[in-house]
Coordinates of C-alpha atoms and ligand atoms in Angstrom, one line a residue:
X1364 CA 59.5 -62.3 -14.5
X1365 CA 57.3 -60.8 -11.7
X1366 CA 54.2 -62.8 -12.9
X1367 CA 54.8 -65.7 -14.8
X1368 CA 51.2 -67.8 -14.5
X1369 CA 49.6 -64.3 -15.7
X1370 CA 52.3 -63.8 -19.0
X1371 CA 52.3 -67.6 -19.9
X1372 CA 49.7 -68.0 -22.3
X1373 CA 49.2 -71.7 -21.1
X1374 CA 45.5 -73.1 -19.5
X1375 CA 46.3 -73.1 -15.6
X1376 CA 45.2 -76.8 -15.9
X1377 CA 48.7 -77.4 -17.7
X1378 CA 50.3 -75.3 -15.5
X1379 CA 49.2 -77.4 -12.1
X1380 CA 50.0 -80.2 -14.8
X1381 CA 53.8 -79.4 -15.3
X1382 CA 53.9 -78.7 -11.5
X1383 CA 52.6 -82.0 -10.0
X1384 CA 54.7 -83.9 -12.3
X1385 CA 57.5 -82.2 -11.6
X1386 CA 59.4 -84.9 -9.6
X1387 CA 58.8 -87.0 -12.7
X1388 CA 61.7 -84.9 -14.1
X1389 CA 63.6 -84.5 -11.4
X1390 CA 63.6 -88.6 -10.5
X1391 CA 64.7 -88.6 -14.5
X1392 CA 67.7 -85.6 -14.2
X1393 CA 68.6 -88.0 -11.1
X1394 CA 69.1 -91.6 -12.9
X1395 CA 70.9 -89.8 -15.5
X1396 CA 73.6 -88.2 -14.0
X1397 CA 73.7 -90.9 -11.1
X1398 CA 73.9 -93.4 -14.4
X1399 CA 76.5 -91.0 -15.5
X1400 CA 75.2 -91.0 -19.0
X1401 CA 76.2 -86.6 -19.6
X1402 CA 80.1 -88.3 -19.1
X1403 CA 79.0 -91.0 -21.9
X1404 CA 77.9 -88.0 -24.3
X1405 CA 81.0 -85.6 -23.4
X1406 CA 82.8 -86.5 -26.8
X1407 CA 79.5 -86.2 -28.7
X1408 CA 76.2 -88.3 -29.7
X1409 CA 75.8 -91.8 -29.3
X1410 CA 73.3 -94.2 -29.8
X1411 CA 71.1 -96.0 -26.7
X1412 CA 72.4 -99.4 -27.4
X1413 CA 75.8 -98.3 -26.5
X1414 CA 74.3 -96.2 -23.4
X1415 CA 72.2 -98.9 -22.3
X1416 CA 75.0 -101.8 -22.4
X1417 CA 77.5 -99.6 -20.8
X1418 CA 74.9 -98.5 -18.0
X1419 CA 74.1 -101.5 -17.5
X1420 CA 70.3 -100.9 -18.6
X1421 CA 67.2 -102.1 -20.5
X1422 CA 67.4 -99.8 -24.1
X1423 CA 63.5 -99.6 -24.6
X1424 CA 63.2 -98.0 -21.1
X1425 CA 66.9 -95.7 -21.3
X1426 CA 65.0 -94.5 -24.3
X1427 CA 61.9 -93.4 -22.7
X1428 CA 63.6 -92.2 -19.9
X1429 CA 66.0 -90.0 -22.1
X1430 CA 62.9 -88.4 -23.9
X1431 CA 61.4 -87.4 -21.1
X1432 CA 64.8 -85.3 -20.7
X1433 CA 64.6 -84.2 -24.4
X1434 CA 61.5 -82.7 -24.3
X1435 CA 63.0 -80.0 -21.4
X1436 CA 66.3 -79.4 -22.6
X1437 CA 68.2 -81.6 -21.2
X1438 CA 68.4 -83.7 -23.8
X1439 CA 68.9 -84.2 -27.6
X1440 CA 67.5 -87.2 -29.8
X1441 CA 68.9 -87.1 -33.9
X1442 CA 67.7 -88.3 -36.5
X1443 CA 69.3 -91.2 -36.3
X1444 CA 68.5 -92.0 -32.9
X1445 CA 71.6 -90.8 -31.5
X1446 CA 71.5 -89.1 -27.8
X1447 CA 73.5 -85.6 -27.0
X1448 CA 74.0 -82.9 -24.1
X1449 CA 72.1 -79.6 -24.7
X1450 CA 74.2 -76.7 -23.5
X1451 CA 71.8 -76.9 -20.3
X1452 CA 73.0 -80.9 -20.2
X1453 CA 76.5 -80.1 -20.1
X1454 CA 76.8 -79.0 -16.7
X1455 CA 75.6 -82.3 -15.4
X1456 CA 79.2 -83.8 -16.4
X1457 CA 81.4 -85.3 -13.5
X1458 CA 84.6 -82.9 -12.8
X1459 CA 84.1 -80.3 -15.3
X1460 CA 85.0 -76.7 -13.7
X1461 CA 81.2 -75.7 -12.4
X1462 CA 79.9 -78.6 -12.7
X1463 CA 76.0 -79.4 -11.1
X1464 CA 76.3 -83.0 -10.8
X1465 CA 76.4 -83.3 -7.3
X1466 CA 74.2 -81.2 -6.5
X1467 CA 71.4 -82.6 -8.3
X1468 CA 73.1 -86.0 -7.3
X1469 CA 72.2 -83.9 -3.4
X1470 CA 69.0 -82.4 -4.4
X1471 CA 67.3 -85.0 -6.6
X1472 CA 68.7 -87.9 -4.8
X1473 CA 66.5 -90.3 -2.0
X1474 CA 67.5 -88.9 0.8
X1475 CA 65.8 -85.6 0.2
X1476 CA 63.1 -86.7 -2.1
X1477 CA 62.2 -89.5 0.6
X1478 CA 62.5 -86.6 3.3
X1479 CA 59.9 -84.1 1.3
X1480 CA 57.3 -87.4 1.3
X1481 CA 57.0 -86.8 5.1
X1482 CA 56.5 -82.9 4.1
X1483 CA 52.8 -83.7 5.5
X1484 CA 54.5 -85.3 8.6
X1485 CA 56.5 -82.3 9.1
X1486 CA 54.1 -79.5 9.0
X1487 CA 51.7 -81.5 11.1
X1488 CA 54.5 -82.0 13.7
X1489 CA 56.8 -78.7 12.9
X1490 CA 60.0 -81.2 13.7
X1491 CA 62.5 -82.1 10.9
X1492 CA 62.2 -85.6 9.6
X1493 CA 65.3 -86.1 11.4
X1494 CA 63.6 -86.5 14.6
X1495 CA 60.9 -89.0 13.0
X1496 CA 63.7 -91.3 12.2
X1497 CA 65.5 -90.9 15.7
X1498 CA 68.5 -88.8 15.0
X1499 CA 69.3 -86.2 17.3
X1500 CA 71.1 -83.8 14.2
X1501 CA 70.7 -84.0 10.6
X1502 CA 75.0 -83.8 10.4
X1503 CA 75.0 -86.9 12.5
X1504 CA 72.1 -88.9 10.1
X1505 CA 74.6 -87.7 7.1
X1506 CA 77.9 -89.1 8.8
X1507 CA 76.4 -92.6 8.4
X1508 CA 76.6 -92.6 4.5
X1509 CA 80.1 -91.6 3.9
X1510 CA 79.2 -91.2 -0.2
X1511 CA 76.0 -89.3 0.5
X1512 CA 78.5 -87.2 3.2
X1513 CA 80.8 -86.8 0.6
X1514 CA 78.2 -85.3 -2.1
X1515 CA 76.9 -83.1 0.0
X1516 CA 80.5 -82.0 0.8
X1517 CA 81.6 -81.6 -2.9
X1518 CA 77.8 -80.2 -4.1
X1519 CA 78.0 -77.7 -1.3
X1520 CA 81.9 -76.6 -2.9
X1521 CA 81.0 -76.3 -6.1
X1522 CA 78.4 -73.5 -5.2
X1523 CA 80.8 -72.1 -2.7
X1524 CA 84.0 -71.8 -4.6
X1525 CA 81.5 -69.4 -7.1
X1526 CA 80.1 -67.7 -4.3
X1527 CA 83.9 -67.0 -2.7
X1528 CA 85.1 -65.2 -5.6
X1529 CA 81.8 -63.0 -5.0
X1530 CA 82.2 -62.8 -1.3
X1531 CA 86.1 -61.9 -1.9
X1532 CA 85.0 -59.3 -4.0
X1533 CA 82.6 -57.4 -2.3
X1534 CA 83.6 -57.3 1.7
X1535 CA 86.4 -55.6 2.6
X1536 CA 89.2 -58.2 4.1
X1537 CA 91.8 -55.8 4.0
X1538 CA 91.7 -54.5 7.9
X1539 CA 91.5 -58.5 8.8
X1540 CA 94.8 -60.5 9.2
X1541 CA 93.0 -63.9 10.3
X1542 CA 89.8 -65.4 9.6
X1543 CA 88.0 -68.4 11.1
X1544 CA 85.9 -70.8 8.2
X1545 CA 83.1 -72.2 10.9
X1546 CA 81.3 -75.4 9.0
X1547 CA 83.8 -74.5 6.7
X1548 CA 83.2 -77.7 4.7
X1549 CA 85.5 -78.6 2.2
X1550 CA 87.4 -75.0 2.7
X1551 CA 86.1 -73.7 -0.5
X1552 CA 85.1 -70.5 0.7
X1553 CA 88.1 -70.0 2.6
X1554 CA 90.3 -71.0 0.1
X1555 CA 88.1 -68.4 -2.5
X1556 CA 89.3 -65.7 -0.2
X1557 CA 92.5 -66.4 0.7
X1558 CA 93.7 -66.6 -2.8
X1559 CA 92.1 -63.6 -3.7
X1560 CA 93.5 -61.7 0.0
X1561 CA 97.6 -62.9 -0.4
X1562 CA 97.9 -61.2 3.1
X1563 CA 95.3 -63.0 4.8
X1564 CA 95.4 -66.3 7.2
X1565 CA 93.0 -68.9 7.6
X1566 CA 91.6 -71.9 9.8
X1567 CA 88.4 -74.1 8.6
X1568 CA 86.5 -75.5 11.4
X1569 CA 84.4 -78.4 10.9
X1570 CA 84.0 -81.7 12.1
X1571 CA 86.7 -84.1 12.4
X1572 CA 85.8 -86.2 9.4
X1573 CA 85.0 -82.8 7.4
X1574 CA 88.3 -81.0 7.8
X1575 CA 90.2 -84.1 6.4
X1576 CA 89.3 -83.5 3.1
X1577 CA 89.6 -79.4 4.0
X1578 CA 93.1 -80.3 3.9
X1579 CA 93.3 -81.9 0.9
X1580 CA 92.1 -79.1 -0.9
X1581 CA 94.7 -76.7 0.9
X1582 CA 97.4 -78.8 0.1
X1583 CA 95.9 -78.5 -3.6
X1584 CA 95.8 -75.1 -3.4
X1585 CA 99.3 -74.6 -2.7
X1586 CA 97.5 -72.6 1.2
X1587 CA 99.7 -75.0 3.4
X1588 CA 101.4 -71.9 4.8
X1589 CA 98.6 -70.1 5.1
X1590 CA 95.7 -71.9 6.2
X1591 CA 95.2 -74.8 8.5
X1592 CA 91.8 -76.8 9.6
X1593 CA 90.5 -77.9 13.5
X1594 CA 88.6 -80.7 13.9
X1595 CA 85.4 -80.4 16.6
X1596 CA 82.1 -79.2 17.1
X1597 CA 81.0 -75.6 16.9
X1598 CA 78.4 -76.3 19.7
X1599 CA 81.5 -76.9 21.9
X1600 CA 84.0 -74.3 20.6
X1601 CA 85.7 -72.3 18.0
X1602 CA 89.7 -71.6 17.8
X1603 CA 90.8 -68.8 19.4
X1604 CA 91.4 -65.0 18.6
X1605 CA 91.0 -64.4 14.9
X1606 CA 89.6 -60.8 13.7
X1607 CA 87.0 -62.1 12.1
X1608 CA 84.4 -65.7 11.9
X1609 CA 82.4 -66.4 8.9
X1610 CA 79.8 -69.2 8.7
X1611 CA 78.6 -69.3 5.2
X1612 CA 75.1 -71.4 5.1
X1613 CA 75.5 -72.8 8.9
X1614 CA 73.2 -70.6 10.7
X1615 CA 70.2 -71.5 7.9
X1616 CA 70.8 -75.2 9.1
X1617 CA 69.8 -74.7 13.0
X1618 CA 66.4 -73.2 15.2
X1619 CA 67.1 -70.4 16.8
X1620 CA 68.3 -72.3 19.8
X1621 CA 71.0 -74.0 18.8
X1622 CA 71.8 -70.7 16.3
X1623 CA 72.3 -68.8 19.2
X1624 CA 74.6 -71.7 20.9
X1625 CA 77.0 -71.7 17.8
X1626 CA 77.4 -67.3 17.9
X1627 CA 77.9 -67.6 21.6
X1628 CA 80.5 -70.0 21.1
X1629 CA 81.7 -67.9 18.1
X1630 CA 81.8 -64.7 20.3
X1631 CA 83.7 -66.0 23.3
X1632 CA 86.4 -67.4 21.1
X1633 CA 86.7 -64.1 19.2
X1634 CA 89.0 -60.8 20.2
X1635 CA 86.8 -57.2 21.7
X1636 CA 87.3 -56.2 18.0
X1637 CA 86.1 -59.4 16.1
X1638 CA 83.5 -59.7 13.7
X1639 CA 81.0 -62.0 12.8
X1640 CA 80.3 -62.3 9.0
X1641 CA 77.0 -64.9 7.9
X1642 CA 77.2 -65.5 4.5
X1643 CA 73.5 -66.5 3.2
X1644 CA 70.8 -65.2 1.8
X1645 CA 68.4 -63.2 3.2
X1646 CA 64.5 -64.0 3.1
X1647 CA 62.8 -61.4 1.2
X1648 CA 60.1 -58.9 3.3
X1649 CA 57.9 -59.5 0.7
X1650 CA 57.3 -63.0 -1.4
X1651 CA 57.0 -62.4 -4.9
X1652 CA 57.3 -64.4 -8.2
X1653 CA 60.9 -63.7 -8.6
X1654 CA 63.9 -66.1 -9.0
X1655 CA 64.9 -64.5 -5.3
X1656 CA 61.7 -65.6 -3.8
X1657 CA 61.0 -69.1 -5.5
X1658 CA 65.0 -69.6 -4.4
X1659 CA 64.2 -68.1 -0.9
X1660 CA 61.5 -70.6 -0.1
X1661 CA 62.2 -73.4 -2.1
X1662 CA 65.9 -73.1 0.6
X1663 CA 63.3 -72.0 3.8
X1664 CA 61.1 -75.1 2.9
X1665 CA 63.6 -77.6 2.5
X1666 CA 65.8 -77.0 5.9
X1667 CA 61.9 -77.3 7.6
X1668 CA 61.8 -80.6 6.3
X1669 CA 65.5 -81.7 6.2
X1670 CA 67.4 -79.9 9.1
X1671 CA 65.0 -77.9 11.3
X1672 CA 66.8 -74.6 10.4
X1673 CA 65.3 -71.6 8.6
X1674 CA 66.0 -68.6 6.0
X1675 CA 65.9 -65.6 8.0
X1676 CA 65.1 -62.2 7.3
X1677 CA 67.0 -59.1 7.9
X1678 CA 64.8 -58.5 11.1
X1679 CA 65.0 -62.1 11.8
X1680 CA 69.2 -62.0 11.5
X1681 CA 68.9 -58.5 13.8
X1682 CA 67.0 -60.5 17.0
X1683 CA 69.5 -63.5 16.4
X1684 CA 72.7 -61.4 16.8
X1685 CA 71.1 -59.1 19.4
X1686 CA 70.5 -62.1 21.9
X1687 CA 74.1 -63.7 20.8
X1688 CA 75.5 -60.4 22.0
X1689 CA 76.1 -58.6 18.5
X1690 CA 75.1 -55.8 17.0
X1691 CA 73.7 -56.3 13.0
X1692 CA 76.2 -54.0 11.3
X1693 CA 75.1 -53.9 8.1
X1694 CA 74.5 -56.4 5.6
X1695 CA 76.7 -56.3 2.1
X1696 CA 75.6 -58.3 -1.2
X1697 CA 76.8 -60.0 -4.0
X1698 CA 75.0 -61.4 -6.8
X1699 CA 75.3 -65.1 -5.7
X1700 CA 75.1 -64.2 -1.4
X1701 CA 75.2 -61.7 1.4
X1702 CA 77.7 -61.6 4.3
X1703 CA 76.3 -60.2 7.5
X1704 CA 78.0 -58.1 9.7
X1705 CA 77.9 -58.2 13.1
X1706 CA 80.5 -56.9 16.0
X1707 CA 80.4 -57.8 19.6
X1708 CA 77.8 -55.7 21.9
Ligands
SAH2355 N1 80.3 -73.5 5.0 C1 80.3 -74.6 4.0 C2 79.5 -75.8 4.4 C3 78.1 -75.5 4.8 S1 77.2 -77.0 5.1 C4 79.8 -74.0 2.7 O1 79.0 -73.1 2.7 O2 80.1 -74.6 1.6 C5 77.2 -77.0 6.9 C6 78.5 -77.5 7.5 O3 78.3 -77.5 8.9 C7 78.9 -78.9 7.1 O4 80.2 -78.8 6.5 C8 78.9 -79.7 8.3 O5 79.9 -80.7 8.4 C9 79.1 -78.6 9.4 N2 78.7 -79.0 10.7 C10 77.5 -79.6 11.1 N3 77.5 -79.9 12.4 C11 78.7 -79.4 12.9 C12 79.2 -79.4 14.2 N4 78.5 -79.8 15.2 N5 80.4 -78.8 14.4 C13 81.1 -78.3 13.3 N6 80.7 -78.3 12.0 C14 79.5 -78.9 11.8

């Protein structure tokens, strides 16, 4: 796993091959599960005619476009021409429990592909393409396509109700009675540890438009007596006096200016004894060819180019909580994410 170029047996021409086409495949994954074609196959194989008329597309081309996805797994063509989900294909249906649908629907789709064609752009200028297109936040660009708002809502959920269960499990809630979800999303990490800490109390914090569907989700839960949401901005303020504030992949979206605003406003609202817990990943000290590295950067590159932030490192996370007034505690993982521990200089 450590050197993959060197134990593949293939010509490095076909490896710089497979790389510089990859958007080819990922512009296919995309049409499909946009076309919703992995929902067409959920009851078993079916023939492009029937795919094509009910996509509303041209079968000759479907077809090409499907093999493309056959030929990496995706995919299955029969023998008699029939189409079918691989077990990898699966996991692109709509609704199923873990499903990946809208997050390729988030990481595939135009916006970010569109935004990583101004990669040169970006590291000519170091600004987020953002700024080229004159919005002052990425959050405030996202508001003004409610569907594309409401992906990235649902794609950031279904990673975050997994990595809840891993979060729950590994940090010790049971000295905290109330906990504050800031960006909390949809509430799925919130929700993750409440149900898994039945003496625990929660509030997600997110903007206005955010929380609504937070609620639904509560309300879904049967949390309604346990957890409640705020509407506002964290660059303004956080509620009041709970023992502890997470913000699970917030901090990665910011520079280290407006970082620092959001912990300040984090450690005023917070009690002498309150702690600050970042759930993320930390950047490795070294960049290798593991999972954890090509993960690591793959994540640092794209918040360059979409939202100005940055993976940080565990020196990197130190500086940030010293000058917010913390002290790094220590730093707990999980298999999926890390929560990082800070308490109030
Ligand atoms: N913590 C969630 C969501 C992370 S995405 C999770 O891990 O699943 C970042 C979140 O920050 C989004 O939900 C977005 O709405 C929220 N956010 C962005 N700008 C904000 C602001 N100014 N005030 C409050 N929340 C904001």
């Amino acid at each position: 796993m450590n050197d993959t170029h060197a134990e593949s047996a293939l010509p490095p021409q076909t490896v710089l091959y497979q790389i510089a086409t990859g958007h080819y495949f990922s512009r296919a994954l995309f049409l499909v599960a946009k076309l919703g074609i992995p929902d067409l196959l959920a009851e078993g194989p079916r023939p492009i005619d029937e795919l094509a008329q009910e996509t509303g597309s041209h079968a000759p081309s479907l077809r090409r476009v499907l093999r493309l996805l056959v030929s990496i797994e995706i995919l299955e063509e029969h023998e008699d021409g029939t189409f079918a989900l691989t077990s990898t294909g699966e996991w692109l249906r709509a609704g199923i429990p873990g499903s990946f649908r809208s997050t390729v629907l988030l990481l595939s789709g135009t916006s970010i592909q569109e935004a990583w064609g101004e990669l040169e752009w970006v590291v000519r200028t170091g600004d987020p393409v953002f700024r080229k297109r004159g919005f002052s936040d990425p959050f405030v660009q996202m508001a003004q396509d409610p569907d594309a708002a409401a992906n990235f809502d649902e794609a950031m959920a279904a990673f975050t109700k997994i990595a809840a269960v891993a979060v729950a499990a590994v940090y010790d809630f049971a000295p905290l009675r109330t906990v504050v979800d800031v960006g909390g999303g949809n509430g799925a990490l919130l929700i993750g540890i409440l149900r898994a800490h039945p003496h625990l109390r929660g509030i997600v914090f997110d903007q206005p438009h955010v929380v609504e569907r937070a609620q639904t989700q509560i309300a879904a839960n049967q949390l309604a007596d346990r957890c409640s949401v705020a509407g506002g901005s964290f660059f303004d303020t956080a509620p009041e006096g709970a023992d502890a504030y997470l913000l699970k992949h917030v901090i990665h979206d910011w520079n280290d200016e407006d970082a620092l605003r959001i912990l300040k406003r984090c450690r005023d609202a917070m009690p002498e004894h309150g702690k600050l817990l970042i759930v993320e990943n930390v950047y490795p000290s070294r960049i290798d060819r593991s999972l954890e590295s090509r993960g690591a950067t793959a994540n640092d590159v794209n918040m360059l180019v979409n939202t100005g932030g940055r993976q940080r490192s565990e020196a990197e996370f130190t500086a940030l909580y010293a000058a917010a007034g913390f002290t790094l505690t220590r730093i707990v993982p999980s298999p999926i994410v890390s929560v990082i521990e800070g308490v109030r200089r």
